[in-house]
Coordinates of C-alpha atoms in Angstrom, one line a residue:
X7 CA 119.5 108.9 117.6
X8 CA 118.3 106.0 119.0
X9 CA 120.3 103.3 121.4
X10 CA 119.6 100.9 118.5
X11 CA 123.0 99.2 117.6
X12 CA 123.9 98.9 114.0
X13 CA 125.2 96.8 111.7
X14 CA 125.7 99.4 109.2
X15 CA 125.0 103.3 109.5
X16 CA 124.2 104.8 106.3
X17 CA 121.6 108.1 105.5
X18 CA 119.4 106.5 103.0
X19 CA 119.0 102.6 101.9
X20 CA 116.8 102.1 98.5
X21 CA 114.7 98.9 98.9
X22 CA 115.4 97.1 95.7
X23 CA 117.5 96.6 93.1
X24 CA 115.2 97.4 90.1
X25 CA 115.0 100.7 87.3
X26 CA 113.0 103.1 90.6
X27 CA 115.9 100.9 92.8
X28 CA 119.2 102.0 91.4
X29 CA 117.7 106.0 89.9
X30 CA 117.0 106.4 93.1
X31 CA 120.2 105.3 94.9
X32 CA 121.8 107.2 91.9
X33 CA 120.0 110.3 92.7
X34 CA 120.7 110.3 96.4
X35 CA 123.9 109.9 96.0
X36 CA 124.7 112.7 94.3
X37 CA 122.8 115.0 96.1
X38 CA 124.8 114.4 98.4
X39 CA 124.4 111.9 100.7
X40 CA 125.7 108.1 101.9
X41 CA 123.3 105.1 100.0
X42 CA 123.3 101.0 100.9
X43 CA 121.2 99.6 98.3
X44 CA 119.4 96.8 99.3
X45 CA 118.5 93.7 97.2
X46 CA 116.6 90.8 98.5
X47 CA 118.2 88.2 95.8
X48 CA 121.4 87.0 94.4
X49 CA 120.8 89.3 90.8
X50 CA 120.3 92.1 90.0
X51 CA 117.6 94.4 88.1
X52 CA 114.6 93.0 88.8
X53 CA 111.5 93.2 87.2
X54 CA 112.9 96.1 85.1
X55 CA 116.0 93.1 84.5
X56 CA 113.6 90.8 82.5
X57 CA 111.7 93.9 80.7
X58 CA 111.6 95.0 77.2
X59 CA 112.9 98.2 79.2
X60 CA 111.0 100.7 77.0
X61 CA 109.7 103.8 79.0
X62 CA 106.6 105.9 78.3
X63 CA 107.8 109.6 78.3
X64 CA 105.7 112.7 77.6
X65 CA 107.6 115.5 76.2
X66 CA 110.8 113.2 75.4
X67 CA 113.4 115.2 74.0
X68 CA 113.6 112.6 70.6
X69 CA 110.0 114.1 69.8
X70 CA 110.7 117.3 69.7
X71 CA 114.1 116.0 67.7
X72 CA 112.1 113.9 64.8
X73 CA 109.2 116.5 64.1
X74 CA 107.1 115.2 66.1
X75 CA 106.4 117.5 69.1
X76 CA 104.9 116.4 71.9
X77 CA 102.9 118.8 74.2
X78 CA 102.2 119.0 78.2
X79 CA 98.4 119.5 77.9
X80 CA 97.9 117.2 75.5
X81 CA 100.0 114.1 78.1
X82 CA 97.9 115.8 80.8
X83 CA 94.8 114.8 78.9
X84 CA 95.5 111.9 78.1
X85 CA 96.9 109.8 81.6
X86 CA 94.5 111.7 83.4
X87 CA 92.0 110.4 80.9
X88 CA 93.4 106.8 81.7
X89 CA 93.8 107.1 85.5
X90 CA 90.8 108.0 86.0
X91 CA 90.3 109.5 89.1
X92 CA 92.3 106.3 90.3
X93 CA 95.3 109.1 91.4
X94 CA 95.5 112.9 92.3
X95 CA 95.9 115.1 89.1
X96 CA 98.9 116.4 91.3
X97 CA 100.6 112.6 91.2
X98 CA 99.7 112.6 87.4
X99 CA 101.0 116.6 86.6
X100 CA 104.1 115.6 89.0
X101 CA 104.8 112.6 85.9
X102 CA 104.0 114.5 83.1
X103 CA 106.8 117.6 84.1
X104 CA 109.5 115.7 85.7
X105 CA 110.2 113.0 83.2
X106 CA 111.9 113.5 81.5
X107 CA 113.7 115.5 83.5
X108 CA 114.1 112.2 84.6
X109 CA 115.6 111.4 81.3
X110 CA 117.7 114.2 80.6
X111 CA 119.4 113.5 84.1
X112 CA 120.5 110.1 83.7
X113 CA 121.8 110.5 80.2
X114 CA 124.1 114.7 80.8
X115 CA 125.4 112.2 84.7
X116 CA 125.5 108.5 83.7
X117 CA 126.4 105.9 81.4
X118 CA 122.8 105.8 80.6
X119 CA 121.9 106.6 77.1
X120 CA 118.0 106.3 75.1
X121 CA 117.0 106.5 71.7
X122 CA 113.5 107.0 70.3
X123 CA 111.3 103.9 69.9
X124 CA 108.5 104.3 67.7
X125 CA 105.5 102.7 69.6
X126 CA 101.7 104.6 69.6
X127 CA 100.4 105.4 72.3
X128 CA 98.4 102.2 73.5
X129 CA 94.9 104.5 73.0
X130 CA 95.8 106.1 70.2
X131 CA 92.1 107.2 69.0
X132 CA 91.8 109.7 72.8
X133 CA 92.2 112.5 73.0
X134 CA 96.3 113.6 73.6
X135 CA 97.8 110.3 73.0
X136 CA 100.6 110.5 69.9
X137 CA 101.1 107.9 67.2
X138 CA 104.9 107.9 68.2
X139 CA 107.2 108.7 70.2
X140 CA 106.6 109.0 74.0
X141 CA 108.1 105.7 74.0
X142 CA 112.1 105.0 74.5
X143 CA 114.3 102.6 74.9
X144 CA 117.4 102.1 76.2
X145 CA 121.4 101.9 73.4
X146 CA 122.9 98.4 73.5
X147 CA 124.7 97.8 76.6
X148 CA 128.7 95.6 77.2
X149 CA 128.0 93.7 80.2
X150 CA 131.9 93.8 80.5
X151 CA 131.7 97.0 81.5
X152 CA 130.8 95.7 85.1
X153 CA 133.3 93.2 85.5
X154 CA 132.1 91.1 88.8
X155 CA 129.0 92.8 87.7
X156 CA 128.4 91.1 85.1
X157 CA 127.4 87.9 86.8
X158 CA 125.4 89.2 88.6
X159 CA 122.6 90.2 86.0
X160 CA 119.7 89.1 86.6
X161 CA 118.6 87.6 82.6
X162 CA 116.1 87.9 80.7
X163 CA 113.9 84.4 80.3
X164 CA 112.3 85.8 77.7
X165 CA 114.3 89.2 75.9
X166 CA 116.3 86.7 76.0
X167 CA 118.7 87.5 72.6
X168 CA 120.4 90.9 71.6
X169 CA 118.2 92.7 69.7
X170 CA 116.4 96.1 69.8
X171 CA 112.9 97.7 71.2
X172 CA 113.0 99.6 67.8
X173 CA 114.1 96.0 66.4
X174 CA 112.2 93.4 67.2
X175 CA 109.0 95.0 67.0
X176 CA 109.8 97.0 63.6
X177 CA 112.5 96.6 61.6
X178 CA 112.1 92.6 62.1
X179 CA 109.4 91.9 63.7
X180 CA 110.4 89.1 65.4
X181 CA 108.2 88.5 67.9
X182 CA 105.6 87.6 65.6
X183 CA 108.2 86.7 62.8
X184 CA 111.4 85.0 64.8
X185 CA 113.0 84.1 61.8
X186 CA 113.3 87.2 60.4
X187 CA 115.9 88.2 63.5
X188 CA 120.2 88.1 61.9
X189 CA 121.2 85.7 64.0
X190 CA 124.9 85.8 63.4
X191 CA 125.1 89.3 63.9
X192 CA 122.5 88.9 67.4
X193 CA 125.4 85.4 67.8
X194 CA 128.1 88.7 67.4
X195 CA 126.2 90.9 70.1
X196 CA 126.8 88.2 72.5
X197 CA 129.8 86.9 72.5
X198 CA 130.7 91.1 72.2
X199 CA 128.5 90.8 75.9
X200 CA 126.2 92.7 74.6
X201 CA 122.9 93.4 76.0
X202 CA 119.7 95.0 75.1
X203 CA 116.0 95.8 76.2
X204 CA 115.9 95.3 80.2
X205 CA 119.1 94.3 80.4
X206 CA 120.6 96.9 78.7
X207 CA 118.6 99.9 81.1
X208 CA 119.4 97.6 84.0
X209 CA 123.2 97.0 83.0
X210 CA 123.4 101.5 82.6
X211 CA 122.3 102.1 85.5
X212 CA 123.6 99.6 87.8
X213 CA 127.5 100.5 85.8
X214 CA 127.0 104.4 86.8
X215 CA 126.5 102.6 90.7
X216 CA 130.1 101.1 90.9
X217 CA 131.0 104.3 89.3
X218 CA 129.9 105.6 92.4
X219 CA 130.9 103.1 94.7
X220 CA 127.3 102.8 96.0
X221 CA 127.5 99.9 98.6
X222 CA 125.0 97.1 97.4
X223 CA 123.5 94.8 99.4
X224 CA 122.6 91.7 97.7
X225 CA 120.9 88.2 99.6
X226 CA 119.0 90.3 101.5
X227 CA 115.7 90.8 102.6
X228 CA 113.8 93.8 103.6
X229 CA 112.1 92.3 106.8
X230 CA 110.8 95.4 109.3
X231 CA 111.1 99.2 108.9
X232 CA 113.2 100.5 112.1
X233 CA 110.9 103.4 113.4
X234 CA 111.8 106.1 116.2
X235 CA 108.1 107.8 117.2
X236 CA 107.4 108.5 114.0
X237 CA 109.6 108.3 111.8
X238 CA 111.6 105.5 109.8
X239 CA 114.8 105.2 110.6
X240 CA 116.5 102.7 109.3
X241 CA 115.2 99.1 108.0
X242 CA 115.3 95.5 110.0
X243 CA 116.9 92.8 107.3
X244 CA 117.7 90.0 107.1
X245 CA 121.2 88.9 105.7
X246 CA 123.4 85.2 105.8
X247 CA 120.1 83.9 108.2
X248 CA 121.0 86.6 110.6
X249 CA 119.0 90.4 111.5
X250 CA 121.1 92.8 110.7
X251 CA 120.3 96.2 111.0
X252 CA 120.8 99.3 109.1
X253 CA 120.3 102.7 109.9
X254 CA 118.9 105.6 107.0
X255 CA 119.6 109.3 108.5
X256 CA 117.7 110.3 105.6
X257 CA 115.0 108.2 105.1
X258 CA 114.3 104.4 103.6
X259 CA 113.1 104.0 100.0
X260 CA 110.6 101.8 98.7
X261 CA 111.1 100.1 95.5
X262 CA 111.2 96.7 95.5
X263 CA 108.1 95.8 93.4
X264 CA 105.0 93.9 93.5
X265 CA 102.4 91.5 95.4
X266 CA 102.1 89.5 92.5
X267 CA 104.0 86.3 93.7
X268 CA 101.8 86.9 97.1
X269 CA 98.6 84.3 97.1
X270 CA 97.8 85.6 100.4
X271 CA 98.3 89.7 99.2
X272 CA 96.1 88.5 96.5
X273 CA 93.6 86.7 97.1
X274 CA 93.3 90.0 99.9
X275 CA 93.6 93.0 97.2
X276 CA 92.5 92.4 93.7
X277 CA 89.0 91.5 92.7
X278 CA 90.4 89.0 89.8
X279 CA 92.5 85.7 90.0
X280 CA 95.8 86.8 88.5
X281 CA 97.7 82.6 87.8
X282 CA 100.9 83.4 85.6
X283 CA 102.8 86.3 87.1
X284 CA 105.7 87.2 84.1
X285 CA 107.6 89.0 87.1
X286 CA 110.4 87.7 88.5
X287 CA 109.4 85.2 91.8
X288 CA 110.2 87.2 94.7
X289 CA 108.3 89.6 94.4
X290 CA 106.6 88.5 97.8
X291 CA 105.3 92.8 98.4
X292 CA 108.2 92.7 101.5
X293 CA 107.6 96.1 101.0
X294 CA 104.1 96.7 100.7
X295 CA 104.1 94.1 104.4
X296 CA 106.4 96.8 105.5
X297 CA 104.6 100.0 104.3
X298 CA 101.3 98.9 106.1
X299 CA 102.9 97.8 109.0
X300 CA 104.1 101.8 109.6
X301 CA 100.6 102.8 108.8
X302 CA 100.4 103.8 105.0
X303 CA 96.9 105.1 103.6
X304 CA 96.6 102.3 100.7
X305 CA 95.5 103.2 97.0
X306 CA 94.7 101.0 93.7
X307 CA 94.6 97.8 95.4
X308 CA 92.9 96.4 92.5
X309 CA 94.4 97.3 90.4
X310 CA 97.9 95.7 87.8
X311 CA 99.8 95.9 85.1
X312 CA 97.7 92.7 83.4
X313 CA 99.2 90.3 80.9
X314 CA 97.3 87.4 79.6
X315 CA 100.0 85.3 79.9
X316 CA 101.1 80.9 78.2
X317 CA 103.0 78.2 79.0
X318 CA 105.4 75.6 78.4
X319 CA 104.6 72.9 80.8
X320 CA 107.7 72.3 83.5
X321 CA 110.3 75.3 81.8
X322 CA 111.8 77.4 84.4
X323 CA 111.9 80.8 85.5
X324 CA 113.6 81.2 90.1
X325 CA 112.8 78.3 90.6
X326 CA 109.1 78.3 89.3
X327 CA 106.3 78.1 85.7
X328 CA 108.2 80.4 83.4
X329 CA 105.1 82.6 81.7
X330 CA 104.9 84.3 79.4
X331 CA 103.2 87.4 78.1
X332 CA 101.4 86.3 74.7
X333 CA 101.6 88.2 72.1
X334 CA 101.8 86.2 68.0
X335 CA 99.1 83.9 69.8
X336 CA 96.9 87.0 69.8
X337 CA 97.9 89.2 67.5
X338 CA 98.4 86.8 64.4
X339 CA 95.8 86.0 61.8
X340 CA 94.2 82.9 62.8
X341 CA 93.5 82.9 65.6
X342 CA 91.0 84.2 68.0
X343 CA 90.4 83.4 71.9
X344 CA 87.5 81.8 73.6
X345 CA 86.1 80.8 77.1
X346 CA 84.9 77.2 78.2
X347 CA 81.5 78.4 76.3
X348 CA 83.4 78.9 72.3
X349 CA 82.4 82.6 72.7
X350 CA 84.0 85.5 72.1
X351 CA 84.6 88.3 74.6
X352 CA 87.4 90.9 73.9
X353 CA 89.4 92.1 70.6
X354 CA 92.1 89.8 71.6
X355 CA 94.8 92.5 69.5
X356 CA 93.6 95.1 72.7
X357 CA 96.5 96.7 74.2
X358 CA 97.9 93.9 76.7
X359 CA 96.3 95.9 80.5
X360 CA 92.7 95.8 78.8
X361 CA 92.2 92.4 77.6
X362 CA 93.7 91.4 80.9
X363 CA 90.6 92.6 83.2
X364 CA 88.4 90.9 81.1
X365 CA 89.7 87.8 82.7
X366 CA 88.0 89.2 86.4
X367 CA 84.0 89.5 84.5
X368 CA 82.1 87.8 86.3
X369 CA 79.0 85.4 85.6
X370 CA 76.7 86.7 87.5
X371 CA 74.4 83.6 86.9
X372 CA 76.8 81.3 88.2
X373 CA 79.1 83.2 89.3
X374 CA 82.0 82.0 88.5
X375 CA 85.1 84.4 86.8
X376 CA 83.2 84.8 83.3
X377 CA 86.4 84.6 80.4
X378 CA 88.6 81.9 82.8
X379 CA 90.0 79.3 81.5
X380 CA 90.2 80.7 78.0
X381 CA 92.8 79.3 74.8
X382 CA 93.4 80.3 72.0
X383 CA 92.2 79.2 68.6
X384 CA 95.1 78.6 66.0
X385 CA 94.5 76.4 62.7
X386 CA 97.0 75.9 60.3
X387 CA 97.5 79.0 58.2
X388 CA 98.6 80.3 61.5
X389 CA 100.7 76.8 62.9
X390 CA 102.5 77.5 58.7
X391 CA 104.2 81.3 59.4
X392 CA 104.3 81.8 63.4
X393 CA 105.0 80.9 66.8
X394 CA 103.5 79.1 69.2
X395 CA 104.9 80.0 72.4
X396 CA 108.7 78.3 72.2
X397 CA 107.1 76.5 68.8
X398 CA 108.3 77.4 65.6
X399 CA 107.4 76.9 61.8
X400 CA 108.3 73.6 60.6
X401 CA 108.6 72.4 64.7
X402 CA 106.8 68.6 65.1
X403 CA 103.6 70.1 67.2
X404 CA 104.1 69.2 70.8
X405 CA 103.4 66.8 73.4
X406 CA 101.3 70.2 75.2
X407 CA 99.4 71.6 72.8
X408 CA 95.8 70.5 71.9
X409 CA 95.4 69.2 68.4
X410 CA 92.8 67.7 66.3
X411 CA 91.4 67.6 62.8
X412 CA 88.4 68.6 62.9
X413 CA 87.3 72.6 66.4
X414 CA 84.4 69.6 67.0
X415 CA 87.4 67.5 67.9
X416 CA 89.9 69.9 70.1
X417 CA 86.3 71.2 71.8
X418 CA 86.0 68.0 73.2
X419 CA 89.8 67.6 74.3
X420 CA 89.8 71.1 75.5
X421 CA 86.4 71.7 77.6
X422 CA 85.0 73.6 75.0
X423 CA 81.5 74.5 74.7
X424 CA 81.8 72.6 70.4
X425 CA 78.9 74.3 69.2
X426 CA 79.1 77.3 71.1
X427 CA 83.2 76.7 68.8
X428 CA 81.7 76.4 65.2
X429 CA 79.3 79.1 65.4
X430 CA 82.2 81.7 67.3
X431 CA 84.9 80.7 63.8
X432 CA 81.4 80.4 61.2
X433 CA 81.5 84.1 63.0
X434 CA 84.9 85.1 62.9
X435 CA 85.8 84.4 58.9
X436 CA 82.3 86.1 57.6
X437 CA 83.2 89.2 59.7
X438 CA 87.0 87.5 57.7
X439 CA 85.3 88.7 54.5
X440 CA 83.9 91.4 55.4
X441 CA 87.2 93.3 56.5
X442 CA 85.2 94.7 59.6
X443 CA 84.4 92.8 63.3
X444 CA 82.1 94.1 64.5
X445 CA 81.3 92.5 67.8
X446 CA 84.6 93.7 69.0
X447 CA 86.8 95.8 66.6
X448 CA 89.7 93.6 65.6
X449 CA 90.0 95.4 62.4
X450 CA 91.0 98.1 63.3
X451 CA 94.3 97.2 64.8
X452 CA 97.0 99.8 64.1
X453 CA 99.4 95.6 63.3
X454 CA 100.2 95.0 60.1
X455 CA 100.3 90.9 58.7
X456 CA 100.8 89.6 55.3
X457 CA 96.9 89.0 55.4
X458 CA 93.1 89.9 54.4
X459 CA 92.9 92.9 56.7
X460 CA 95.8 93.6 59.3
X461 CA 95.8 90.8 62.1
X462 CA 92.4 89.2 60.5
X463 CA 92.7 85.6 59.2
X464 CA 90.0 82.6 58.6
X465 CA 90.3 79.8 61.1
X466 CA 89.2 77.2 58.3
X467 CA 92.6 74.7 57.2
X468 CA 92.8 72.1 59.8
X469 CA 94.3 70.4 61.9
X470 CA 92.3 73.2 65.0
X471 CA 95.0 74.1 67.3
X472 CA 94.5 75.3 71.4
X473 CA 96.5 76.9 73.0
X474 CA 95.6 77.5 77.1
X475 CA 95.7 81.5 78.0
X476 CA 96.0 82.7 81.7
X477 CA 95.4 85.7 83.1
X478 CA 98.9 87.2 83.5
X479 CA 100.3 90.8 85.2
X480 CA 104.5 92.6 84.8
X481 CA 103.7 93.1 88.1
X482 CA 100.9 94.9 90.3
X483 CA 100.0 98.7 90.5
X484 CA 99.0 99.7 94.4
X485 CA 100.3 100.1 97.1
X486 CA 101.3 103.3 100.1
X487 CA 100.7 106.4 98.7
X488 CA 103.4 108.8 97.7
X489 CA 102.4 112.7 97.5
X490 CA 104.6 114.2 94.9
X491 CA 107.7 114.1 96.9
X492 CA 107.0 110.0 97.3
X493 CA 106.8 110.5 100.2
X494 CA 104.6 106.7 101.8
X495 CA 101.6 109.3 103.8
X496 CA 99.7 107.7 106.6
X497 CA 95.5 106.4 106.9
X498 CA 94.9 110.6 107.3
X499 CA 97.1 111.8 105.2
X500 CA 99.5 113.0 106.6
X501 CA 103.5 112.0 105.6
X502 CA 105.3 109.1 107.6
X503 CA 109.1 110.9 108.2
X504 CA 112.2 109.3 106.6
X505 CA 109.3 107.0 104.1
X506 CA 109.8 107.1 100.7
X507 CA 108.5 104.7 98.0
X508 CA 108.9 104.7 93.8
X509 CA 107.7 101.3 91.7
X510 CA 105.6 98.6 91.7
X511 CA 105.4 99.1 95.7
X512 CA 103.6 102.0 95.5
X513 CA 99.9 102.5 94.8
X514 CA 100.6 103.8 90.6
X515 CA 99.6 107.2 89.6
X516 CA 97.8 105.8 86.9
X517 CA 95.6 104.6 88.3
X518 CA 93.7 101.7 86.1
X519 CA 95.5 103.2 83.0
X520 CA 98.5 101.2 81.0
X521 CA 99.7 105.0 79.0
X522 CA 101.6 102.8 76.2
X523 CA 104.7 101.2 75.6
X524 CA 106.7 101.4 78.9
X525 CA 104.1 102.9 81.0
X526 CA 105.5 100.8 84.2
X527 CA 109.4 101.9 84.2
X528 CA 108.6 105.1 82.7
X529 CA 106.9 105.4 86.3
X530 CA 109.5 104.0 88.5
X531 CA 111.7 105.7 88.0
X532 CA 110.8 109.2 87.5
X533 CA 109.3 108.4 91.6
X534 CA 112.6 106.4 91.9
X535 CA 114.1 110.2 90.6
X536 CA 111.9 112.4 92.9
X537 CA 113.0 109.4 95.8
X538 CA 115.9 110.4 95.8
X539 CA 116.5 114.3 95.8
X540 CA 113.6 114.6 98.0
X541 CA 115.4 111.9 100.6
X542 CA 119.2 113.2 99.7
X543 CA 117.9 116.5 101.2
X544 CA 115.5 115.4 104.7
X545 CA 119.4 114.5 105.4
X546 CA 120.9 118.0 104.7
X547 CA 117.9 119.4 106.9

């Protein structure tokens, strides 16, 4: 061993405390390793904590129990079609074969419990897809079980009310009709300390780590991997303003999230603009930079988990502008999205990841992004029934929401081609009457609304509204390439001994695709499970 003076000696260092990191820590501990979790911020949970907390896991037990069984062949066919060759078949097969084992392990050995979420796969028309069952979610959790650590649980700025995904999406449709939520019940849950979604998942994983007395160092930022020869043997961090060295006999597991808040890295790697991330602002690519310095081979660097975003100006989270995922303002009737030319450019009801990709389209005549900026165009029919970000039906119109009694006046305010916008709206209204969208197929949306046709409604009653729509992301999905054991590979395809990666810090096994609700966390926790086991085994060896 090196003559380095260590501040802490352990077997496995896990960098990051989201779903991937906490799962990795649990598995490494349970396989005999001493584990230390290192978290940059003063809160636990990373991007997972602010998310819906769902997992997309083929072959999960709930499918068989509900009479909608899955098959390995179907899952692989579906996943490989969406991955598009951007990840090896071995990695895709590892995910399909291991994800359900990870779920079973956590349910049997930790406080983590799941329930079914009746969400269809995001591409139900593709071979191997299922109309429901592969998405699951954590059961509600009493955060009082965390004791003093409950204050360290990262709060979500968007999933604040303790409704489950099943309740929000199907029982109450509260993501488009917030008034449907039984507020008395929501208040009672909050008073009791009950949390749902990402907070429930992180809370349950954290409880498992606390039960095992796994050390967690908050406000400790990873800065550099410490190597001996070609092997990673520890982590150089920054703690209380000074260097802090932790040895890692079994290796370092990178689980520190993506680089969506690092403008320099985004400019270097992403093909388009991602101006409005939906994740905590600490995701600046710390793990990615360390992996690059260690000689890691990179992959999938041009891809993100895309999602159109909208903002309430001045609303902050973590000291930066809070960016909210666009939901009702693109899915509901009486709403379309147009670019500066006043033209629709996609099916507004498409999966958010696929809709996010169209912001990267470049106009070859002008060499500018064709669909940036963009706006959601609404009318009074929409405004009377559905929310506009945080503004509910019946509330006064906010100053930040452009409105006008005419489409032409609205176009002038927004800088949109007025004649083209008028033509687009007229064409759209004709589609609504025909119950058919031949341009982009929105009439095939599986979402059911009270409208002439699901998700389609005319835009004809003034006043009219324009809400800016921005390119957002739930996180980037490029980073060091790993093998099926979670080990990071170097530029020649050889293993970098002692270095593992899981979650958004790694080159995603999903490639360019997004399988279904919870795919981000399902993949992250599966690779955390794999990394934790194999890092612990390397100590024993």
